Amino acid sequence: MTKIKTLADLRRIKEEVQSKIKLRENSDHPEQLVQVKVGMATCGIASGAKETMKYFVDELEQQAIDAVVTQTGCMGYCYAEPTVEVTLPGKDSVVFGYVNKEKAEEIIDVYIKRGELIDGVIPVTFKTIDD
């Protein structure tokens, strides 16, 4: 159990709890928020996906962008790891490949904030089977 010795300790604990509550509330209605899914299978982790995910979590919070950042398994694009799927509210998801810190920064600044596509999109080359 954490001991509170100073007012700064109490404030830090308060911020941590509020952050966890906000994350829980955001996950109740993800379709209204920016959704970022980072591929965290073995190939993604080996390519730096943990650092990519941490950057997204920290930067989106710092810029006060309402988003849900989660991890997912293999997306099938092992050649392009780390891969990140981004879904903007009301839009289809887009998968980006080779997402390091610099690419993540570009995704946030250009795609998430302005809605403009950038290089690095992994094109969808399949069609679903209609029933």
PDB file of C-alpha atoms in Angstrom:
ATOM      1  CA  MET A   1       0.000   0.000   0.000  1.00  0.00           C
ATOM      2  CA  THR A   2       1.234   3.482  -0.870  1.00  0.00           C
ATOM      3  CA  LYS A   3       1.866   5.802   2.035  1.00  0.00           C
ATOM      4  CA  ILE A   4       0.954   9.433   1.690  1.00  0.00           C
ATOM      5  CA  LYS A   5       3.583  11.662   3.243  1.00  0.00           C
ATOM      6  CA  THR A   6       3.067  14.936   1.440  1.00  0.00           C
ATOM      7  CA  LEU A   7       0.404  16.895  -0.387  1.00  0.00           C
ATOM      8  CA  ALA A   8       2.278  16.136  -3.627  1.00  0.00           C
ATOM      9  CA  ASP A   9       1.872  12.391  -2.941  1.00  0.00           C
ATOM     10  CA  LEU A  10      -1.870  12.866  -2.468  1.00  0.00           C
ATOM     11  CA  ARG A  11      -2.163  14.866  -5.703  1.00  0.00           C
ATOM     12  CA  ARG A  12      -0.207  12.229  -7.641  1.00  0.00           C
ATOM     13  CA  ILE A  13      -2.472   9.452  -6.361  1.00  0.00           C
ATOM     14  CA  LYS A  14      -5.552  11.540  -7.203  1.00  0.00           C
ATOM     15  CA  GLU A  15      -4.309  12.078 -10.781  1.00  0.00           C
ATOM     16  CA  GLU A  16      -3.583   8.353 -11.206  1.00  0.00           C
ATOM     17  CA  VAL A  17      -7.062   7.390 -10.007  1.00  0.00           C
ATOM     18  CA  GLN A  18      -8.747  10.028 -12.191  1.00  0.00           C
ATOM     19  CA  SER A  19      -6.774   8.794 -15.198  1.00  0.00           C
ATOM     20  CA  LYS A  20      -7.899   5.201 -14.576  1.00  0.00           C
ATOM     21  CA  ILE A  21     -11.519   6.297 -14.160  1.00  0.00           C
ATOM     22  CA  LYS A  22     -11.380   8.302 -17.401  1.00  0.00           C
ATOM     23  CA  LEU A  23      -9.910   5.330 -19.265  1.00  0.00           C
ATOM     24  CA  ARG A  24     -12.687   3.087 -17.946  1.00  0.00           C
ATOM     25  CA  GLU A  25     -15.382   5.607 -18.901  1.00  0.00           C
ATOM     26  CA  ASN A  26     -13.886   6.097 -22.374  1.00  0.00           C
ATOM     27  CA  SER A  27     -13.901   2.359 -23.018  1.00  0.00           C
ATOM     28  CA  ASP A  28     -17.692   2.302 -22.495  1.00  0.00           C
ATOM     29  CA  HIS A  29     -18.266   4.255 -25.740  1.00  0.00           C
ATOM     30  CA  PRO A  30     -15.160   3.833 -27.917  1.00  0.00           C
ATOM     31  CA  GLU A  31     -16.991   4.576 -31.184  1.00  0.00           C
ATOM     32  CA  GLN A  32     -17.186   8.240 -30.140  1.00  0.00           C
ATOM     33  CA  LEU A  33     -13.443   8.485 -29.548  1.00  0.00           C
ATOM     34  CA  VAL A  34     -10.228   8.074 -31.468  1.00  0.00           C
ATOM     35  CA  GLN A  35      -9.228   4.418 -31.155  1.00  0.00           C
ATOM     36  CA  VAL A  36      -5.598   3.355 -31.449  1.00  0.00           C
ATOM     37  CA  LYS A  37      -4.749  -0.355 -31.477  1.00  0.00           C
ATOM     38  CA  VAL A  38      -1.106  -1.355 -31.373  1.00  0.00           C
ATOM     39  CA  GLY A  39      -0.137  -4.819 -32.612  1.00  0.00           C
ATOM     40  CA  MET A  40       1.571  -6.474 -29.652  1.00  0.00           C
ATOM     41  CA  ALA A  41       2.230  -9.983 -30.922  1.00  0.00           C
ATOM     42  CA  THR A  42       5.771 -11.317 -30.652  1.00  0.00           C
ATOM     43  CA  CYS A  43       6.806  -9.773 -33.964  1.00  0.00           C
ATOM     44  CA  GLY A  44       5.430  -6.362 -32.944  1.00  0.00           C
ATOM     45  CA  ILE A  45       7.099  -6.406 -29.548  1.00  0.00           C
ATOM     46  CA  ALA A  46      10.413  -7.421 -31.123  1.00  0.00           C
ATOM     47  CA  SER A  47      10.112  -4.464 -33.507  1.00  0.00           C
ATOM     48  CA  GLY A  48       9.446  -1.869 -30.800  1.00  0.00           C
ATOM     49  CA  ALA A  49       5.656  -1.922 -30.324  1.00  0.00           C
ATOM     50  CA  LYS A  50       5.925  -1.417 -26.550  1.00  0.00           C
ATOM     51  CA  GLU A  51       7.720   1.889 -27.058  1.00  0.00           C
ATOM     52  CA  THR A  52       5.238   2.868 -29.780  1.00  0.00           C
ATOM     53  CA  MET A  53       2.282   2.143 -27.509  1.00  0.00           C
ATOM     54  CA  LYS A  54       3.822   4.075 -24.630  1.00  0.00           C
ATOM     55  CA  TYR A  55       4.393   7.051 -26.918  1.00  0.00           C
ATOM     56  CA  PHE A  56       0.762   7.046 -28.078  1.00  0.00           C
ATOM     57  CA  VAL A  57      -0.544   6.801 -24.490  1.00  0.00           C
ATOM     58  CA  ASP A  58       1.716   9.573 -23.199  1.00  0.00           C
ATOM     59  CA  GLU A  59       1.364  11.936 -26.158  1.00  0.00           C
ATOM     60  CA  LEU A  60      -2.421  11.640 -26.555  1.00  0.00           C
ATOM     61  CA  GLU A  61      -2.837  12.280 -22.839  1.00  0.00           C
ATOM     62  CA  GLN A  62      -0.413  15.220 -22.907  1.00  0.00           C
ATOM     63  CA  GLN A  63      -2.233  16.783 -25.866  1.00  0.00           C
ATOM     64  CA  ALA A  64      -5.628  16.145 -24.193  1.00  0.00           C
ATOM     65  CA  ILE A  65      -6.936  14.120 -27.137  1.00  0.00           C
ATOM     66  CA  ASP A  66      -9.802  11.872 -26.077  1.00  0.00           C
ATOM     67  CA  ALA A  67      -8.693   8.454 -27.226  1.00  0.00           C
ATOM     68  CA  VAL A  68      -8.621   4.823 -26.238  1.00  0.00           C
ATOM     69  CA  VAL A  69      -5.258   3.127 -26.756  1.00  0.00           C
ATOM     70  CA  THR A  70      -5.290  -0.659 -26.588  1.00  0.00           C
ATOM     71  CA  GLN A  71      -3.128  -3.526 -27.642  1.00  0.00           C
ATOM     72  CA  THR A  72      -4.141  -6.247 -30.045  1.00  0.00           C
ATOM     73  CA  GLY A  73      -2.655  -9.455 -31.330  1.00  0.00           C
ATOM     74  CA  CYS A  74      -1.149 -10.129 -34.710  1.00  0.00           C
ATOM     75  CA  MET A  75      -2.749  -8.143 -37.531  1.00  0.00           C
ATOM     76  CA  GLY A  76      -1.030 -10.271 -40.178  1.00  0.00           C
ATOM     77  CA  TYR A  77       1.440  -7.612 -41.287  1.00  0.00           C
ATOM     78  CA  CYS A  78       4.572  -8.973 -39.622  1.00  0.00           C
ATOM     79  CA  TYR A  79       6.771  -7.498 -42.350  1.00  0.00           C
ATOM     80  CA  ALA A  80       5.637  -3.967 -41.378  1.00  0.00           C
ATOM     81  CA  GLU A  81       5.837  -4.089 -37.576  1.00  0.00           C
ATOM     82  CA  PRO A  82       5.167  -2.194 -35.432  1.00  0.00           C
ATOM     83  CA  THR A  83       1.659  -1.844 -36.846  1.00  0.00           C
ATOM     84  CA  VAL A  84      -1.022   0.493 -35.534  1.00  0.00           C
ATOM     85  CA  GLU A  85      -4.713   0.597 -36.402  1.00  0.00           C
ATOM     86  CA  VAL A  86      -6.363   3.999 -35.979  1.00  0.00           C
ATOM     87  CA  THR A  87     -10.110   4.548 -36.101  1.00  0.00           C
ATOM     88  CA  LEU A  88     -11.427   8.093 -36.106  1.00  0.00           C
ATOM     89  CA  PRO A  89     -15.059   8.576 -34.991  1.00  0.00           C
ATOM     90  CA  GLY A  90     -17.407   7.865 -37.892  1.00  0.00           C
ATOM     91  CA  LYS A  91     -14.639   6.648 -40.226  1.00  0.00           C
ATOM     92  CA  ASP A  92     -13.228   3.291 -41.308  1.00  0.00           C
ATOM     93  CA  SER A  93     -10.091   2.120 -39.574  1.00  0.00           C
ATOM     94  CA  VAL A  94      -6.674   2.596 -41.173  1.00  0.00           C
ATOM     95  CA  VAL A  95      -3.612   0.433 -40.475  1.00  0.00           C
ATOM     96  CA  PHE A  96      -0.181   2.051 -40.496  1.00  0.00           C
ATOM     97  CA  GLY A  97       3.065   0.089 -40.747  1.00  0.00           C
ATOM     98  CA  TYR A  98       6.592   0.693 -39.469  1.00  0.00           C
ATOM     99  CA  VAL A  99       5.293   2.958 -36.691  1.00  0.00           C
ATOM    100  CA  ASN A 100       8.190   4.249 -34.612  1.00  0.00           C
ATOM    101  CA  LYS A 101       8.095   7.375 -32.417  1.00  0.00           C
ATOM    102  CA  GLU A 102       8.496   9.754 -35.367  1.00  0.00           C
ATOM    103  CA  LYS A 103       5.739   8.030 -37.363  1.00  0.00           C
ATOM    104  CA  ALA A 104       3.474   8.014 -34.292  1.00  0.00           C
ATOM    105  CA  GLU A 105       4.025  11.742 -33.911  1.00  0.00           C
ATOM    106  CA  GLU A 106       3.060  12.260 -37.571  1.00  0.00           C
ATOM    107  CA  ILE A 107      -0.044  10.076 -37.157  1.00  0.00           C
ATOM    108  CA  ILE A 108      -1.172  12.185 -34.193  1.00  0.00           C
ATOM    109  CA  ASP A 109      -0.377  15.572 -35.753  1.00  0.00           C
ATOM    110  CA  VAL A 110      -1.631  14.941 -39.292  1.00  0.00           C
ATOM    111  CA  TYR A 111      -4.097  12.045 -39.288  1.00  0.00           C
ATOM    112  CA  ILE A 112      -5.724  12.213 -35.857  1.00  0.00           C
ATOM    113  CA  LYS A 113      -5.801  16.004 -35.471  1.00  0.00           C
ATOM    114  CA  ARG A 114      -6.460  17.032 -39.092  1.00  0.00           C
ATOM    115  CA  GLY A 115      -7.915  13.880 -40.646  1.00  0.00           C
ATOM    116  CA  GLU A 116      -5.385  13.904 -43.505  1.00  0.00           C
ATOM    117  CA  LEU A 117      -3.942  10.601 -44.707  1.00  0.00           C
ATOM    118  CA  ILE A 118      -0.180  10.147 -44.586  1.00  0.00           C
ATOM    119  CA  ASP A 119       2.307   7.687 -46.074  1.00  0.00           C
ATOM    120  CA  GLY A 120       2.594   4.321 -44.406  1.00  0.00           C
ATOM    121  CA  VAL A 121      -0.966   3.043 -44.797  1.00  0.00           C
ATOM    122  CA  ILE A 122      -1.140  -0.691 -45.345  1.00  0.00           C
ATOM    123  CA  PRO A 123      -3.728  -1.050 -48.114  1.00  0.00           C
ATOM    124  CA  VAL A 124      -6.594  -3.462 -47.730  1.00  0.00           C
ATOM    125  CA  THR A 125      -6.395  -5.770 -50.739  1.00  0.00           C
ATOM    126  CA  PHE A 126      -9.157  -8.222 -49.894  1.00  0.00           C
ATOM    127  CA  LYS A 127     -12.918  -8.192 -50.204  1.00  0.00           C
ATOM    128  CA  THR A 128     -15.306  -9.701 -47.713  1.00  0.00           C
ATOM    129  CA  ILE A 129     -17.728 -12.400 -48.829  1.00  0.00           C
ATOM    130  CA  ASP A 130     -21.318 -11.212 -48.798  1.00  0.00           C
ATOM    131  CA  ASP A 131     -23.860 -13.693 -47.489  1.00  0.00           C
TER     132      ASP A 131
END
